[in-house]
Amino acid sequence: MSKYKKLQRNFSKYLGDKTKKVLEQELFLQYPELFNEVAKYRRYGVPKVYKNACKEYPVDEKTFFFESNLARQYTGNPRYIYERMLELYPDYTYIWSYEGDKSIIPGNAIVVDRGSDEYYKYLAKSAVVVNNTIFPIWYLRDETFYLQTWHGTPYKKMHWDIDLEYFKDGKTTPHFYVKSTGWSTLLSPNHYSSEKFRSCFRYTGKILESGYPANDIFYDKEKYESKRNEIREKLNISEDSLVYLYAPTWRNNRDNYLRPTIFKFDLMFDLDKFMDNAPDNSVLLIRIHHMSELNELDNVAENVINVTDWDDALELMCASDILITDYSSIVFDWYCSKKPVIYFVPDLEKYENFIKGVYFDIRKVNCGVLCRSEEELYENLDVRDAPFYDEFYEEFCSIHDGKSTDNVIKYIMDRNKVSSKQKIKNSIKKIYNLF
């Protein structure tokens, strides 16, 4: 008899009064699906305020709930879906979970603090919820349609795909796994991502390969130029300046740990040397990942701008001419713009073998010059003759056509209509069964 069958046979006895922490340590690592069922049955991770709201409020078909990057930023696919929804469905009720300057959100959205009573009330009332990370709640009510837009094309390994001894049992977490099983649909920017999402999340639900709404602007010249000029003006950057955007990812090795979800970041190059080697009239924008922290940019030259607190990376991408990155998924979105890329990867072997692990060899699959040291970076800042990598674009960007937002919204509304019809059928069936 297999270990699993023995567990099934003696399941009630096994569970007993075992706590959630014990089950996370014992059951989850061997049988995540079984842990999910137990967690769902015991209602782990569902706050009382949410349970009460589900009892008090019915689902409102015209209420949509949005969140991005753990409510830290107004950005990403949720933002661009929302702003298009405002144009198409102005009479709907929109909720945003956001902890920044609420005045930057257009329309009449109700803005709530993540984890507040109002947050859970509107989460319970919303027919559609849209996120690019995860909600704090483990399980939403059955009537809720949950669109998970995610936020990039995977280069670094994630969750169940992490197979490095360095991480040991830290591949994924119980709460992330069970939350991902509740996604109604997962948005994907390309077929490659769909395959990796299936694997790394162990996701078996619906995937919509429709491109990312945030990238639509790169296919609308008028909107792109307007946004480019607007952001440059806000940053006080002249029209003829050459703008570099340095946007690295975070590194979650133990030495960099500061506090939950926040890691120390090392800039890894000298700002003065960078500007000395850059072409005349250059500007360097530095945007640290929202899960990183760096306090070394307080006193920098006038042509170096710390834009870490700028919510939307897409706006900075429009304003910039050259991307400098490392292992960040921003490169896959950036390449929709067909502008040059520089990879700055002085810790490449360490990253590949000890920090995360990767899905492919960046030496062979890249869309720009690869710099392994500061010196190489400085030598390659002039990208006037940079080639365009058609194969890279075809694999990772070609599904984009500037219509992703409308396609996604149509999908949501069509699914929402189907869901509503099914609810009516179920109600009729219940009434019929009474007789």
Tab-separated table of C-alpha atoms in Angstrom:
chain	number	residue	atom	x	y	z
A	1	MET	CA	0.000	0.000	0.000
A	2	SER	CA	1.401	3.401	-0.992
A	3	LYS	CA	2.091	6.101	1.550
A	4	TYR	CA	-0.679	8.224	0.027
A	5	LYS	CA	-3.280	5.449	0.315
A	6	LYS	CA	-2.252	4.778	3.886
A	7	LEU	CA	-2.734	8.467	4.578
A	8	GLN	CA	-6.181	8.366	2.954
A	9	ARG	CA	-7.136	5.328	4.981
A	10	ASN	CA	-6.135	6.888	8.252
A	11	PHE	CA	-6.769	10.493	7.282
A	12	SER	CA	-9.132	11.431	10.094
A	13	LYS	CA	-6.806	9.885	12.608
A	14	TYR	CA	-3.850	11.642	11.010
A	15	LEU	CA	-5.492	15.067	11.097
A	16	GLY	CA	-6.671	14.859	14.658
A	17	ASP	CA	-6.016	18.210	16.281
A	18	LYS	CA	-2.958	19.036	14.178
A	19	THR	CA	-2.485	22.771	13.866
A	20	LYS	CA	-2.204	24.749	10.658
A	21	LYS	CA	1.528	25.208	11.237
A	22	VAL	CA	2.098	21.475	11.626
A	23	LEU	CA	0.086	20.685	8.489
A	24	GLU	CA	2.085	23.283	6.533
A	25	GLN	CA	5.309	21.610	7.605
A	26	GLU	CA	4.174	18.010	7.216
A	27	LEU	CA	1.265	17.632	4.811
A	28	PHE	CA	1.862	20.489	2.373
A	29	LEU	CA	5.368	19.530	1.299
A	30	GLN	CA	4.304	15.997	0.348
A	31	TYR	CA	0.674	16.452	-0.661
A	32	PRO	CA	-0.081	20.096	-1.536
A	33	GLU	CA	-3.435	19.251	-3.166
A	34	LEU	CA	-4.547	17.426	-0.041
A	35	PHE	CA	-3.357	20.282	2.143
A	36	ASN	CA	-5.422	22.640	-0.008
A	37	GLU	CA	-8.559	20.608	0.604
A	38	VAL	CA	-7.954	20.550	4.348
A	39	ALA	CA	-7.216	24.286	4.388
A	40	LYS	CA	-10.378	24.988	2.398
A	41	TYR	CA	-12.476	22.800	4.706
A	42	ARG	CA	-11.058	24.457	7.813
A	43	ARG	CA	-11.278	27.901	6.166
A	44	TYR	CA	-7.655	28.833	6.726
A	45	GLY	CA	-6.705	32.366	5.758
A	46	VAL	CA	-10.260	33.703	5.553
A	47	PRO	CA	-10.733	36.618	7.987
A	48	LYS	CA	-13.914	36.788	9.992
A	49	VAL	CA	-14.699	40.215	8.565
A	50	TYR	CA	-14.713	38.711	5.057
A	51	LYS	CA	-16.942	35.808	6.116
A	52	ASN	CA	-19.410	38.240	7.664
A	53	ALA	CA	-19.347	40.447	4.564
A	54	CYS	CA	-20.175	37.430	2.369
A	55	LYS	CA	-23.208	36.769	4.551
A	56	GLU	CA	-24.310	40.402	4.591
A	57	TYR	CA	-23.713	41.438	0.958
A	58	PRO	CA	-24.636	39.737	-2.296
A	59	VAL	CA	-22.215	39.890	-5.203
A	60	ASP	CA	-22.728	42.994	-7.334
A	61	GLU	CA	-22.208	42.220	-11.025
A	62	LYS	CA	-21.165	45.817	-11.692
A	63	THR	CA	-18.496	46.038	-8.988
A	64	PHE	CA	-14.857	45.375	-9.928
A	65	PHE	CA	-11.930	45.228	-7.494
A	66	PHE	CA	-8.303	46.033	-8.479
A	67	GLU	CA	-4.933	45.647	-6.786
A	68	SER	CA	-1.338	45.801	-8.009
A	69	ASN	CA	1.994	44.901	-6.393
A	70	LEU	CA	0.534	44.223	-2.940
A	71	ALA	CA	-1.271	47.617	-3.049
A	72	ARG	CA	2.082	49.414	-3.084
A	73	GLN	CA	1.754	50.820	-6.595
A	74	TYR	CA	-0.853	52.002	-9.086
A	75	THR	CA	0.634	50.178	-12.044
A	76	GLY	CA	0.732	47.097	-14.224
A	77	ASN	CA	-1.992	45.277	-16.098
A	78	PRO	CA	-4.679	45.978	-13.459
A	79	ARG	CA	-4.161	49.719	-13.996
A	80	TYR	CA	-4.611	49.586	-17.757
A	81	ILE	CA	-7.582	47.256	-17.594
A	82	TYR	CA	-9.191	49.616	-15.100
A	83	GLU	CA	-8.567	52.782	-17.127
A	84	ARG	CA	-10.055	51.208	-20.242
A	85	MET	CA	-13.019	49.940	-18.202
A	86	LEU	CA	-13.648	53.530	-17.132
A	87	GLU	CA	-14.091	54.457	-20.786
A	88	LEU	CA	-16.238	51.457	-21.721
A	89	TYR	CA	-18.295	51.056	-18.535
A	90	PRO	CA	-18.380	54.421	-16.711
A	91	ASP	CA	-21.449	53.434	-14.668
A	92	TYR	CA	-19.704	50.528	-12.924
A	93	THR	CA	-18.387	50.682	-9.356
A	94	TYR	CA	-14.603	50.330	-9.129
A	95	ILE	CA	-12.549	49.590	-6.044
A	96	TRP	CA	-8.784	50.075	-5.798
A	97	SER	CA	-6.625	48.669	-3.030
A	98	TYR	CA	-3.816	51.220	-2.874
A	99	GLU	CA	-1.604	52.717	-0.172
A	100	GLY	CA	-0.092	55.639	-2.087
A	101	ASP	CA	-1.320	59.046	-3.222
A	102	LYS	CA	-4.973	58.349	-3.955
A	103	SER	CA	-5.316	61.425	-6.158
A	104	ILE	CA	-3.352	59.787	-8.993
A	105	ILE	CA	-6.131	57.250	-9.622
A	106	PRO	CA	-8.514	58.638	-12.259
A	107	GLY	CA	-12.269	58.241	-12.165
A	108	ASN	CA	-14.396	57.841	-9.067
A	109	ALA	CA	-12.836	54.650	-7.742
A	110	ILE	CA	-13.334	53.823	-4.079
A	111	VAL	CA	-9.806	53.507	-2.693
A	112	VAL	CA	-9.311	51.235	0.317
A	113	ASP	CA	-6.378	50.222	2.475
A	114	ARG	CA	-5.198	46.646	2.027
A	115	GLY	CA	-6.454	44.453	4.864
A	116	SER	CA	-8.967	46.961	6.257
A	117	ASP	CA	-12.613	46.163	7.005
A	118	GLU	CA	-13.629	48.154	3.916
A	119	TYR	CA	-11.137	46.128	1.875
A	120	TYR	CA	-12.779	42.830	2.786
A	121	LYS	CA	-16.281	44.227	2.433
A	122	TYR	CA	-15.705	45.303	-1.168
A	123	LEU	CA	-13.713	42.193	-1.940
A	124	ALA	CA	-16.773	40.186	-0.911
A	125	LYS	CA	-19.168	42.361	-2.952
A	126	SER	CA	-17.137	42.414	-6.182
A	127	ALA	CA	-18.153	40.182	-9.067
A	128	VAL	CA	-14.679	40.515	-10.642
A	129	VAL	CA	-11.341	40.927	-8.895
A	130	VAL	CA	-8.106	41.705	-10.762
A	131	ASN	CA	-4.621	41.391	-9.303
A	132	ASN	CA	-1.041	41.017	-10.524
A	133	THR	CA	0.261	39.444	-7.310
A	134	ILE	CA	-1.900	37.887	-4.594
A	135	PHE	CA	-4.561	38.941	-2.124
A	136	PRO	CA	-4.015	38.328	1.603
A	137	ILE	CA	-7.128	36.159	1.725
A	138	TRP	CA	-6.709	32.452	0.924
A	139	TYR	CA	-10.152	31.708	-0.523
A	140	LEU	CA	-12.641	34.011	-2.214
A	141	ARG	CA	-16.337	33.263	-2.421
A	142	ASP	CA	-17.366	30.909	-5.246
A	143	GLU	CA	-19.288	33.596	-7.142
A	144	THR	CA	-16.216	35.814	-7.595
A	145	PHE	CA	-14.422	35.796	-10.949
A	146	TYR	CA	-10.693	36.213	-10.283
A	147	LEU	CA	-8.444	37.401	-13.126
A	148	GLN	CA	-4.779	36.985	-12.266
A	149	THR	CA	-2.786	39.135	-14.703
A	150	TRP	CA	0.678	38.399	-13.240
A	151	HIS	CA	3.514	40.800	-14.038
A	152	GLY	CA	6.091	39.421	-16.421
A	153	THR	CA	7.582	36.635	-18.501
A	154	PRO	CA	9.575	34.210	-16.325
A	155	TYR	CA	13.331	34.143	-16.729
A	156	LYS	CA	14.258	33.312	-13.145
A	157	LYS	CA	12.753	30.117	-11.778
A	158	MET	CA	9.727	30.448	-9.563
A	159	HIS	CA	7.995	28.402	-6.896
A	160	TRP	CA	7.740	24.689	-7.686
A	161	ASP	CA	10.355	24.932	-10.434
A	162	ILE	CA	13.092	26.020	-8.027
A	163	ASP	CA	15.234	22.914	-7.592
A	164	LEU	CA	18.329	24.317	-5.944
A	165	GLU	CA	19.672	22.797	-2.750
A	166	TYR	CA	20.367	26.353	-1.591
A	167	PHE	CA	16.632	26.864	-1.094
A	168	LYS	CA	15.945	23.470	0.436
A	169	ASP	CA	12.200	23.452	1.288
A	170	GLY	CA	11.648	27.087	0.335
A	171	LYS	CA	10.338	26.573	-3.217
A	172	THR	CA	6.917	27.975	-2.536
A	173	THR	CA	4.577	28.637	0.355
A	174	PRO	CA	1.285	26.998	1.336
A	175	HIS	CA	-0.605	30.272	1.214
A	176	PHE	CA	0.631	31.123	-2.296
A	177	TYR	CA	-0.188	27.672	-3.615
A	178	VAL	CA	-3.737	27.595	-2.298
A	179	LYS	CA	-4.364	31.144	-3.486
A	180	SER	CA	-3.230	30.254	-7.002
A	181	THR	CA	-5.759	27.413	-7.140
A	182	GLY	CA	-8.463	30.057	-6.807
A	183	TRP	CA	-7.566	31.982	-9.960
A	184	SER	CA	-10.448	31.817	-12.435
A	185	THR	CA	-8.142	32.763	-15.315
A	186	LEU	CA	-4.433	33.521	-15.543
A	187	LEU	CA	-3.300	36.042	-18.160
A	188	SER	CA	-0.224	35.146	-20.218
A	189	PRO	CA	1.865	37.298	-22.617
A	190	ASN	CA	3.154	34.376	-24.737
A	191	HIS	CA	3.112	30.594	-25.101
A	192	TYR	CA	6.463	30.233	-23.360
A	193	SER	CA	5.039	31.920	-20.242
A	194	SER	CA	1.944	29.720	-20.310
A	195	GLU	CA	4.110	26.610	-20.121
A	196	LYS	CA	6.211	28.001	-17.279
A	197	PHE	CA	3.141	29.177	-15.354
A	198	ARG	CA	1.645	25.708	-15.544
A	199	SER	CA	4.857	24.258	-14.159
A	200	CYS	CA	5.960	26.760	-11.540
A	201	PHE	CA	2.501	27.361	-10.056
A	202	ARG	CA	1.224	23.819	-10.693
A	203	TYR	CA	-1.682	25.674	-12.184
A	204	THR	CA	-4.382	23.630	-13.917
A	205	GLY	CA	-6.953	26.340	-14.542
A	206	LYS	CA	-7.750	28.517	-17.546
A	207	ILE	CA	-4.939	30.534	-19.185
A	208	LEU	CA	-5.697	33.425	-21.523
A	209	GLU	CA	-2.851	34.084	-23.988
A	210	SER	CA	-3.705	37.610	-24.978
A	211	GLY	CA	-0.613	39.686	-24.310
A	212	TYR	CA	-0.300	42.226	-21.522
A	213	PRO	CA	-2.591	45.289	-21.529
A	214	ALA	CA	0.225	47.444	-20.141
A	215	ASN	CA	2.170	46.970	-23.390
A	216	ASP	CA	-0.574	48.216	-25.705
A	217	ILE	CA	0.878	51.725	-25.646
A	218	PHE	CA	3.944	50.616	-27.622
A	219	TYR	CA	1.657	49.872	-30.572
A	220	ASP	CA	-0.088	53.251	-30.563
A	221	LYS	CA	2.375	55.880	-31.769
A	222	GLU	CA	0.250	58.855	-30.762
A	223	LYS	CA	-0.357	57.632	-27.209
A	224	TYR	CA	3.260	56.571	-26.857
A	225	GLU	CA	4.659	59.958	-27.909
A	226	SER	CA	2.179	61.775	-25.693
A	227	LYS	CA	3.121	59.676	-22.654
A	228	ARG	CA	6.839	59.996	-23.431
A	229	ASN	CA	6.624	63.801	-23.539
A	230	GLU	CA	4.424	63.957	-20.445
A	231	ILE	CA	6.778	61.904	-18.269
A	232	ARG	CA	9.906	63.665	-19.520
A	233	GLU	CA	8.325	66.984	-18.667
A	234	LYS	CA	7.455	65.785	-15.165
A	235	LEU	CA	11.040	64.601	-14.673
A	236	ASN	CA	12.429	67.823	-16.161
A	237	ILE	CA	14.232	65.949	-18.937
A	238	SER	CA	14.807	67.738	-22.232
A	239	GLU	CA	13.515	66.321	-25.501
A	240	ASP	CA	17.025	65.778	-26.894
A	241	SER	CA	18.430	63.954	-23.841
A	242	LEU	CA	19.509	60.318	-24.105
A	243	VAL	CA	17.774	58.528	-21.240
A	244	TYR	CA	18.980	55.278	-19.690
A	245	LEU	CA	16.577	53.358	-17.442
A	246	TYR	CA	18.359	51.111	-14.948
A	247	ALA	CA	15.726	48.665	-13.684
A	248	PRO	CA	17.244	45.610	-11.965
A	249	THR	CA	15.387	42.839	-10.189
A	250	TRP	CA	15.635	41.861	-6.509
A	251	ARG	CA	17.950	39.232	-5.054
A	252	ASN	CA	16.514	37.071	-2.335
A	253	ASN	CA	19.651	35.457	-0.964
A	254	ARG	CA	19.913	35.290	2.817
A	255	ASP	CA	22.655	37.917	3.032
A	256	ASN	CA	20.333	40.535	1.522
A	257	TYR	CA	17.325	39.862	3.736
A	258	LEU	CA	16.045	42.922	5.594
A	259	ARG	CA	12.464	42.014	6.501
A	260	PRO	CA	9.584	40.035	4.955
A	261	THR	CA	9.342	40.729	1.179
A	262	ILE	CA	12.127	43.349	1.357
A	263	PHE	CA	15.777	42.719	0.417
A	264	LYS	CA	18.850	44.938	0.341
A	265	PHE	CA	20.056	45.936	-3.104
A	266	ASP	CA	23.618	46.628	-4.253
A	267	LEU	CA	23.940	49.098	-7.144
A	268	MET	CA	27.147	47.355	-8.353
A	269	PHE	CA	28.514	50.254	-10.422
A	270	ASP	CA	29.867	53.760	-9.838
A	271	LEU	CA	27.453	56.524	-10.817
A	272	ASP	CA	30.143	59.098	-11.583
A	273	LYS	CA	32.055	56.670	-13.817
A	274	PHE	CA	28.833	55.756	-15.561
A	275	MET	CA	28.018	59.365	-16.418
A	276	ASP	CA	31.641	60.074	-17.443
A	277	ASN	CA	31.411	57.265	-20.015
A	278	ALA	CA	27.866	57.951	-21.229
A	279	PRO	CA	27.295	60.154	-24.294
A	280	ASP	CA	26.865	63.896	-23.735
A	281	ASN	CA	23.461	65.049	-22.513
A	282	SER	CA	22.662	61.639	-21.001
A	283	VAL	CA	20.296	61.054	-18.088
A	284	LEU	CA	20.228	57.958	-15.889
A	285	LEU	CA	16.965	56.899	-14.255
A	286	ILE	CA	17.323	54.348	-11.454
A	287	ARG	CA	14.322	52.291	-10.465
A	288	ILE	CA	14.860	49.692	-7.771
A	289	HIS	CA	12.442	46.743	-7.593
A	290	HIS	CA	9.588	47.194	-5.115
A	291	MET	CA	10.935	44.243	-3.100
A	292	SER	CA	14.374	45.856	-2.797
A	293	GLU	CA	15.643	48.707	-0.672
A	294	LEU	CA	18.546	51.047	-1.373
A	295	ASN	CA	19.387	54.220	0.547
A	296	GLU	CA	22.473	55.308	-1.342
A	297	LEU	CA	20.901	57.664	-3.878
A	298	ASP	CA	20.206	60.691	-1.730
A	299	ASN	CA	23.035	62.889	-3.020
A	300	VAL	CA	23.520	62.182	-6.698
A	301	ALA	CA	24.388	64.257	-9.739
A	302	GLU	CA	21.716	66.326	-11.443
A	303	ASN	CA	21.583	63.948	-14.402
A	304	VAL	CA	20.958	60.888	-12.198
A	305	ILE	CA	17.357	60.577	-11.032
A	306	ASN	CA	16.083	58.102	-8.469
A	307	VAL	CA	12.655	57.052	-9.757
A	308	THR	CA	12.188	54.125	-7.381
A	309	ASP	CA	9.081	55.755	-5.926
A	310	TRP	CA	7.553	56.234	-9.366
A	311	ASP	CA	4.603	53.871	-9.372
A	312	ASP	CA	4.385	52.855	-12.997
A	313	ALA	CA	7.442	51.388	-14.727
A	314	LEU	CA	5.613	51.531	-18.064
A	315	GLU	CA	5.613	55.339	-17.956
A	316	LEU	CA	9.363	55.340	-17.310
A	317	MET	CA	9.839	52.911	-20.179
A	318	CYS	CA	8.075	55.333	-22.515
A	319	ALA	CA	10.291	58.202	-21.371
A	320	SER	CA	13.547	56.237	-21.760
A	321	ASP	CA	15.705	55.309	-24.755
A	322	ILE	CA	17.830	52.449	-23.425
A	323	LEU	CA	17.062	49.807	-20.798
A	324	ILE	CA	19.798	48.529	-18.504
A	325	THR	CA	18.671	45.477	-16.575
A	326	ASP	CA	19.847	42.127	-15.271
A	327	TYR	CA	17.428	39.244	-14.692
A	328	SER	CA	14.248	41.294	-14.542
A	329	SER	CA	11.184	40.372	-16.548
A	330	ILE	CA	10.907	44.044	-17.509
A	331	VAL	CA	13.062	43.209	-20.539
A	332	PHE	CA	10.239	41.204	-22.149
A	333	ASP	CA	7.827	44.131	-21.888
A	334	TRP	CA	10.468	46.656	-22.918
A	335	TYR	CA	11.258	44.790	-26.109
A	336	CYS	CA	7.723	45.456	-27.338
A	337	SER	CA	9.021	49.008	-27.788
A	338	LYS	CA	11.884	47.709	-29.998
A	339	LYS	CA	14.380	49.940	-28.186
A	340	PRO	CA	17.934	48.823	-27.208
A	341	VAL	CA	18.790	46.722	-24.151
A	342	ILE	CA	21.976	46.375	-22.107
A	343	TYR	CA	22.317	43.447	-19.700
A	344	PHE	CA	24.479	44.239	-16.669
A	345	VAL	CA	25.106	40.882	-14.978
A	346	PRO	CA	28.353	40.861	-12.949
A	347	ASP	CA	26.935	38.145	-10.669
A	348	LEU	CA	25.582	35.889	-13.430
A	349	GLU	CA	26.997	32.547	-12.226
A	350	LYS	CA	26.013	33.260	-8.638
A	351	TYR	CA	22.493	34.140	-9.682
A	352	GLU	CA	22.112	31.094	-11.898
A	353	ASN	CA	23.446	28.650	-9.343
A	354	PHE	CA	22.734	30.033	-5.900
A	355	ILE	CA	20.160	32.794	-5.825
A	356	LYS	CA	17.252	31.673	-7.955
A	357	GLY	CA	18.083	29.474	-10.869
A	358	VAL	CA	16.938	30.329	-14.392
A	359	TYR	CA	14.895	28.806	-17.206
A	360	PHE	CA	17.348	29.477	-20.017
A	361	ASP	CA	20.896	30.615	-20.679
A	362	ILE	CA	20.923	34.398	-21.004
A	363	ARG	CA	24.180	34.122	-22.974
A	364	LYS	CA	22.270	32.404	-25.761
A	365	VAL	CA	18.796	33.923	-25.431
A	366	ASN	CA	19.038	37.684	-25.102
A	367	CYS	CA	18.107	40.856	-26.925
A	368	GLY	CA	21.063	43.066	-26.120
A	369	VAL	CA	24.726	43.299	-25.241
A	370	LEU	CA	25.806	41.265	-22.192
A	371	CYS	CA	28.108	43.091	-19.753
A	372	ARG	CA	29.861	41.024	-17.073
A	373	SER	CA	31.740	43.864	-15.358
A	374	GLU	CA	31.589	47.608	-14.743
A	375	GLU	CA	34.212	48.167	-17.415
A	376	GLU	CA	32.174	46.279	-20.000
A	377	LEU	CA	29.116	48.290	-19.044
A	378	TYR	CA	30.910	51.604	-19.555
A	379	GLU	CA	32.354	50.411	-22.892
A	380	ASN	CA	28.903	49.509	-24.250
A	381	LEU	CA	26.835	52.545	-23.310
A	382	ASP	CA	26.779	53.736	-26.910
A	383	VAL	CA	24.053	51.644	-28.570
A	384	ARG	CA	23.463	53.649	-31.736
A	385	ASP	CA	24.145	50.585	-33.888
A	386	ALA	CA	22.487	48.044	-31.579
A	387	PRO	CA	20.914	45.156	-33.518
A	388	PHE	CA	17.281	44.124	-33.217
A	389	TYR	CA	16.766	40.501	-32.196
A	390	ASP	CA	13.877	39.202	-34.300
A	391	GLU	CA	13.887	35.724	-32.775
A	392	PHE	CA	13.573	37.128	-29.259
A	393	TYR	CA	10.712	39.392	-30.306
A	394	GLU	CA	8.927	36.563	-32.129
A	395	GLU	CA	9.029	34.223	-29.137
A	396	PHE	CA	8.233	36.643	-26.343
A	397	CYS	CA	6.508	39.734	-27.803
A	398	SER	CA	4.799	38.906	-31.094
A	399	ILE	CA	1.392	38.097	-29.560
A	400	HIS	CA	1.060	41.797	-28.693
A	401	ASP	CA	-0.815	43.912	-31.224
A	402	GLY	CA	-2.055	46.868	-29.196
A	403	LYS	CA	-5.456	45.281	-28.546
A	404	SER	CA	-4.697	43.208	-25.456
A	405	THR	CA	-6.688	45.422	-23.095
A	406	ASP	CA	-9.882	45.258	-25.143
A	407	ASN	CA	-9.477	41.518	-25.662
A	408	VAL	CA	-9.046	40.924	-21.937
A	409	ILE	CA	-12.048	43.082	-21.032
A	410	LYS	CA	-14.208	41.314	-23.609
A	411	TYR	CA	-13.131	38.003	-22.104
A	412	ILE	CA	-14.006	39.186	-18.583
A	413	MET	CA	-17.410	40.485	-19.626
A	414	ASP	CA	-18.236	37.372	-21.641
A	415	ARG	CA	-17.233	35.124	-18.757
A	416	ASN	CA	-19.169	37.327	-16.361
A	417	LYS	CA	-22.297	36.969	-18.503
A	418	VAL	CA	-21.888	33.198	-18.619
A	419	SER	CA	-21.440	33.168	-14.834
A	420	SER	CA	-24.617	35.218	-14.352
A	421	LYS	CA	-26.636	32.919	-16.645
A	422	GLN	CA	-25.348	29.893	-14.761
A	423	LYS	CA	-26.424	31.409	-11.453
A	424	ILE	CA	-29.941	31.918	-12.856
A	425	LYS	CA	-30.027	28.311	-14.099
A	426	ASN	CA	-28.886	27.060	-10.704
A	427	SER	CA	-31.582	29.110	-8.971
A	428	ILE	CA	-34.273	27.754	-11.321
A	429	LYS	CA	-32.999	24.235	-10.753
A	430	LYS	CA	-33.197	24.662	-6.978
A	431	ILE	CA	-36.791	25.950	-7.256
A	432	TYR	CA	-37.703	23.096	-9.624
A	433	ASN	CA	-36.298	20.532	-7.172
A	434	LEU	CA	-38.663	21.795	-4.496
A	435	PHE	CA	-41.628	20.369	-6.412
